[in-house]
Amino acid sequence: MGKHSHCARIRESGIIVVVRADSSGELVDVAKALQQGGVGIIEITMTTPGALGVIEDVRGALGDDVLVGAGSVLDAETARATILAGAEYVVSPVLAEDVITMAHRYQKVVMPGTFTPTEMFRAHTLGADFVKVFPANIVGPGYLKDVLAPMPHLAIVPTGGISVDNIGDYIAAGAAAVGIGSALVKKDWVRDHKFDLLTAAARDLRETVEAARGA
């Protein structure tokens, strides 16, 4: 699958799960549980210990069953390293232009971080496939709706403070997808290996997104 199919897959899912765990093995189990619940887009942040190895391990264990991306990427060198490790998309908390350029070089999906309408427009002009809005909880779903009114072409992905209770509001406001982390992947579930609960929660979240899109 190529870049365009990966973009379509992210849009179709509507959910990007930011995952963290104490080991590659645990993270593989988390990814499997999410995939079984119908959520197959995961983001492994570069703040994860041994992140590059984790990306390789998850790709090796699950292949194309999940779409693995790298998060918290701040520069071109790190972007390249994550891509060579197997990341199919690259996410940054900031508008790092060299990250966009590097992702383009390798034909990977890129999602830079923005906050203001000007930053969102700039990211889109530079060729961002998606525009991450972070931290989204500061402004809420209404902000997305207001921004999209004059710029409906933006594929906005709000991240930060997203919960199972408000994810539907962001989707209904026009988000192309939403980034969610510990509100879905609860630390005690991972610690106690209660992956069946994670699968059930992922399935419920997917239903919430689909309902919001149909509203």
Short mmCIF file of C-alpha atoms in Angstrom, two decimals:
data_model
loop_
_atom_site.label_atom_id
_atom_site.label_comp_id
_atom_site.label_asym_id
_atom_site.label_seq_id
_atom_site.Cartn_x
_atom_site.Cartn_y
_atom_site.Cartn_z
CA MET A 1 0.00 0.00 0.00
CA GLY A 2 1.17 3.50 -0.78
CA LYS A 3 0.79 6.96 0.66
CA HIS A 4 -2.65 7.65 -0.81
CA SER A 5 -4.11 4.42 0.52
CA HIS A 6 -2.63 5.19 3.93
CA CYS A 7 -4.30 8.62 3.92
CA ALA A 8 -7.58 6.96 3.02
CA ARG A 9 -7.12 4.42 5.79
CA ILE A 10 -6.58 7.15 8.38
CA ARG A 11 -9.67 9.02 7.20
CA GLU A 12 -11.77 5.87 7.18
CA SER A 13 -10.76 4.94 10.70
CA GLY A 14 -11.04 8.43 12.13
CA ILE A 15 -9.02 7.33 15.15
CA ILE A 16 -5.27 7.55 15.71
CA VAL A 17 -4.21 5.95 18.97
CA VAL A 18 -1.09 7.28 20.65
CA VAL A 19 0.33 4.25 22.43
CA ARG A 20 2.92 3.88 25.17
CA ALA A 21 4.07 0.79 27.05
CA ASP A 22 7.01 -0.44 29.11
CA SER A 23 8.20 -2.92 26.48
CA SER A 24 7.91 -3.79 22.81
CA GLY A 25 6.06 -6.96 23.74
CA GLU A 26 3.41 -5.04 25.64
CA LEU A 27 3.04 -2.56 22.82
CA VAL A 28 2.56 -5.36 20.30
CA ASP A 29 -0.20 -6.74 22.53
CA VAL A 30 -1.78 -3.28 22.74
CA ALA A 31 -1.70 -2.92 18.96
CA LYS A 32 -3.26 -6.37 18.51
CA ALA A 33 -6.04 -5.55 20.98
CA LEU A 34 -6.79 -2.27 19.23
CA GLN A 35 -6.82 -3.92 15.81
CA GLN A 36 -9.22 -6.58 17.03
CA GLY A 37 -11.49 -3.76 18.17
CA GLY A 38 -11.46 -2.20 14.71
CA VAL A 39 -8.87 0.49 15.38
CA GLY A 40 -5.74 -0.12 13.34
CA ILE A 41 -3.94 3.24 13.30
CA ILE A 42 -1.32 3.62 16.03
CA GLU A 43 1.26 6.29 16.77
CA ILE A 44 4.44 5.48 18.66
CA THR A 45 5.96 8.65 20.06
CA MET A 46 9.67 9.32 20.03
CA THR A 47 9.46 9.89 23.79
CA THR A 48 8.96 6.12 24.11
CA PRO A 49 12.19 4.42 25.28
CA GLY A 50 13.77 2.64 22.31
CA ALA A 51 11.09 4.03 20.01
CA LEU A 52 12.80 3.04 16.76
CA GLY A 53 13.13 -0.55 17.89
CA VAL A 54 9.52 -0.56 19.03
CA ILE A 55 8.38 0.61 15.60
CA GLU A 56 10.40 -2.19 14.00
CA ASP A 57 8.99 -4.78 16.41
CA VAL A 58 5.37 -3.77 15.88
CA ARG A 59 5.78 -3.73 12.10
CA GLY A 60 7.50 -7.11 12.24
CA ALA A 61 4.78 -8.65 14.40
CA LEU A 62 1.70 -7.18 12.74
CA GLY A 63 2.77 -6.14 9.26
CA ASP A 64 0.01 -4.32 7.43
CA ASP A 65 -2.68 -5.31 9.95
CA VAL A 66 -2.00 -1.98 11.65
CA LEU A 67 -0.73 1.30 10.23
CA VAL A 68 2.21 2.36 12.38
CA GLY A 69 3.34 5.97 12.61
CA ALA A 70 5.89 7.94 14.60
CA GLY A 71 4.94 10.85 16.85
CA SER A 72 6.76 13.71 18.57
CA VAL A 73 9.10 14.01 15.59
CA LEU A 74 10.86 17.38 15.75
CA ASP A 75 13.46 17.32 12.98
CA ALA A 76 14.30 15.81 9.61
CA GLU A 77 16.95 13.44 10.95
CA THR A 78 14.50 11.88 13.37
CA ALA A 79 11.84 11.70 10.67
CA ARG A 80 14.20 9.78 8.39
CA ALA A 81 15.16 7.40 11.20
CA THR A 82 11.53 6.58 11.96
CA ILE A 83 10.75 6.02 8.29
CA LEU A 84 13.69 3.65 7.91
CA ALA A 85 12.45 1.83 11.03
CA GLY A 86 9.11 1.28 9.31
CA ALA A 87 6.87 4.24 10.15
CA GLU A 88 4.28 4.86 7.45
CA TYR A 89 3.33 8.31 8.72
CA VAL A 90 5.13 11.02 10.67
CA VAL A 91 3.54 13.29 13.27
CA SER A 92 5.03 16.40 14.87
CA PRO A 93 3.70 18.59 17.70
CA VAL A 94 5.01 21.64 15.83
CA LEU A 95 5.14 23.01 12.30
CA ALA A 96 8.59 21.67 11.43
CA GLU A 97 9.04 22.32 7.73
CA ASP A 98 12.05 20.03 7.37
CA VAL A 99 9.98 17.13 8.70
CA ILE A 100 7.43 17.73 5.95
CA THR A 101 10.19 17.81 3.34
CA MET A 102 11.71 14.55 4.58
CA ALA A 103 8.35 12.78 4.62
CA HIS A 104 7.76 13.91 1.05
CA ARG A 105 11.15 12.55 0.01
CA TYR A 106 10.14 9.09 1.19
CA GLN A 107 6.50 9.40 0.08
CA LYS A 108 5.16 9.06 3.62
CA VAL A 109 2.09 10.64 5.16
CA VAL A 110 2.97 13.70 7.23
CA MET A 111 0.99 15.44 9.96
CA PRO A 112 2.64 18.59 11.39
CA GLY A 113 1.40 20.28 14.54
CA THR A 114 -0.41 23.62 14.39
CA PHE A 115 -2.63 25.76 16.54
CA THR A 116 -3.60 28.95 14.71
CA PRO A 117 -5.44 29.23 11.38
CA THR A 118 -2.32 30.78 9.85
CA GLU A 119 -0.21 27.78 10.91
CA MET A 120 -2.83 25.39 9.55
CA PHE A 121 -2.88 27.19 6.21
CA ARG A 122 0.92 27.23 6.09
CA ALA A 123 1.12 23.50 6.82
CA HIS A 124 -1.38 22.75 4.07
CA THR A 125 0.50 24.98 1.62
CA LEU A 126 3.71 23.09 2.41
CA GLY A 127 2.01 19.83 1.49
CA ALA A 128 0.89 18.39 4.81
CA ASP A 129 -1.49 15.47 4.30
CA PHE A 130 -3.19 16.17 7.62
CA VAL A 131 -2.99 19.16 9.95
CA LYS A 132 -2.65 18.28 13.61
CA VAL A 133 -4.23 20.79 16.00
CA PHE A 134 -2.51 20.61 19.37
CA PRO A 135 -3.41 20.98 22.18
CA ALA A 136 -7.01 20.68 21.03
CA ASN A 137 -8.54 20.71 24.51
CA ILE A 138 -7.58 24.37 24.90
CA VAL A 139 -9.97 25.41 22.14
CA GLY A 140 -12.52 22.61 21.79
CA PRO A 141 -14.64 21.33 18.89
CA GLY A 142 -16.18 24.72 18.14
CA TYR A 143 -12.77 26.04 17.12
CA LEU A 144 -12.46 23.37 14.43
CA LYS A 145 -15.88 24.21 13.07
CA ASP A 146 -15.01 27.91 12.89
CA VAL A 147 -11.69 27.25 11.13
CA LEU A 148 -13.21 24.85 8.63
CA ALA A 149 -15.92 27.33 7.63
CA PRO A 150 -13.51 29.41 5.46
CA MET A 151 -11.03 26.55 4.87
CA PRO A 152 -13.06 23.36 4.37
CA HIS A 153 -10.21 21.74 2.44
CA LEU A 154 -8.14 21.26 5.62
CA ALA A 155 -7.86 17.72 6.97
CA ILE A 156 -7.70 18.56 10.66
CA VAL A 157 -6.68 16.04 13.33
CA PRO A 158 -7.25 17.41 16.85
CA THR A 159 -5.03 15.86 19.51
CA GLY A 160 -4.59 16.53 23.22
CA GLY A 161 -7.29 16.13 25.83
CA ILE A 162 -9.44 13.93 23.59
CA SER A 163 -11.62 11.51 25.53
CA VAL A 164 -14.23 8.88 24.84
CA ASP A 165 -16.81 11.45 25.92
CA ASN A 166 -15.85 14.25 23.51
CA ILE A 167 -14.40 12.45 20.50
CA GLY A 168 -17.79 12.42 18.80
CA ASP A 169 -18.04 16.20 19.16
CA TYR A 170 -14.74 16.69 17.32
CA ILE A 171 -15.77 14.33 14.53
CA ALA A 172 -19.13 16.09 14.21
CA ALA A 173 -17.28 19.42 14.02
CA GLY A 174 -15.46 18.21 10.92
CA ALA A 175 -12.26 16.52 12.10
CA ALA A 176 -10.79 14.16 9.52
CA ALA A 177 -9.55 12.00 12.38
CA VAL A 178 -8.82 12.39 16.08
CA GLY A 179 -5.74 11.52 18.14
CA ILE A 180 -6.40 9.82 21.48
CA GLY A 181 -4.05 8.27 24.00
CA SER A 182 -4.37 7.31 27.65
CA ALA A 183 -8.10 8.02 27.67
CA LEU A 184 -8.43 4.84 25.59
CA VAL A 185 -5.29 2.85 26.40
CA LYS A 186 -5.52 2.83 30.18
CA LYS A 187 -2.28 2.16 32.03
CA ASP A 188 -3.81 -0.36 34.43
CA TRP A 189 -5.27 -2.37 31.55
CA VAL A 190 -1.84 -2.63 29.98
CA ARG A 191 -0.11 -3.32 33.29
CA ASP A 192 -2.58 -6.07 34.19
CA HIS A 193 -2.76 -7.39 30.61
CA LYS A 194 -6.51 -6.78 30.40
CA PHE A 195 -6.38 -6.48 26.64
CA ASP A 196 -9.95 -7.75 26.24
CA LEU A 197 -11.14 -4.54 27.91
CA LEU A 198 -9.06 -2.51 25.47
CA THR A 199 -10.54 -4.36 22.51
CA ALA A 200 -14.06 -3.69 23.78
CA ALA A 201 -13.29 -0.01 24.39
CA ALA A 202 -11.80 0.34 20.90
CA ARG A 203 -14.90 -1.20 19.39
CA ASP A 204 -17.14 1.20 21.33
CA LEU A 205 -15.02 4.16 20.27
CA ARG A 206 -15.23 3.15 16.62
CA GLU A 207 -19.02 3.01 16.92
CA THR A 208 -19.02 6.48 18.50
CA VAL A 209 -17.05 7.88 15.56
CA GLU A 210 -19.33 6.25 13.01
CA ALA A 211 -22.40 7.58 14.80
CA ALA A 212 -20.93 11.11 14.88
CA ARG A 213 -20.24 10.97 11.15
CA GLY A 214 -23.80 9.97 10.49
CA ALA A 215 -25.28 12.69 12.69
#
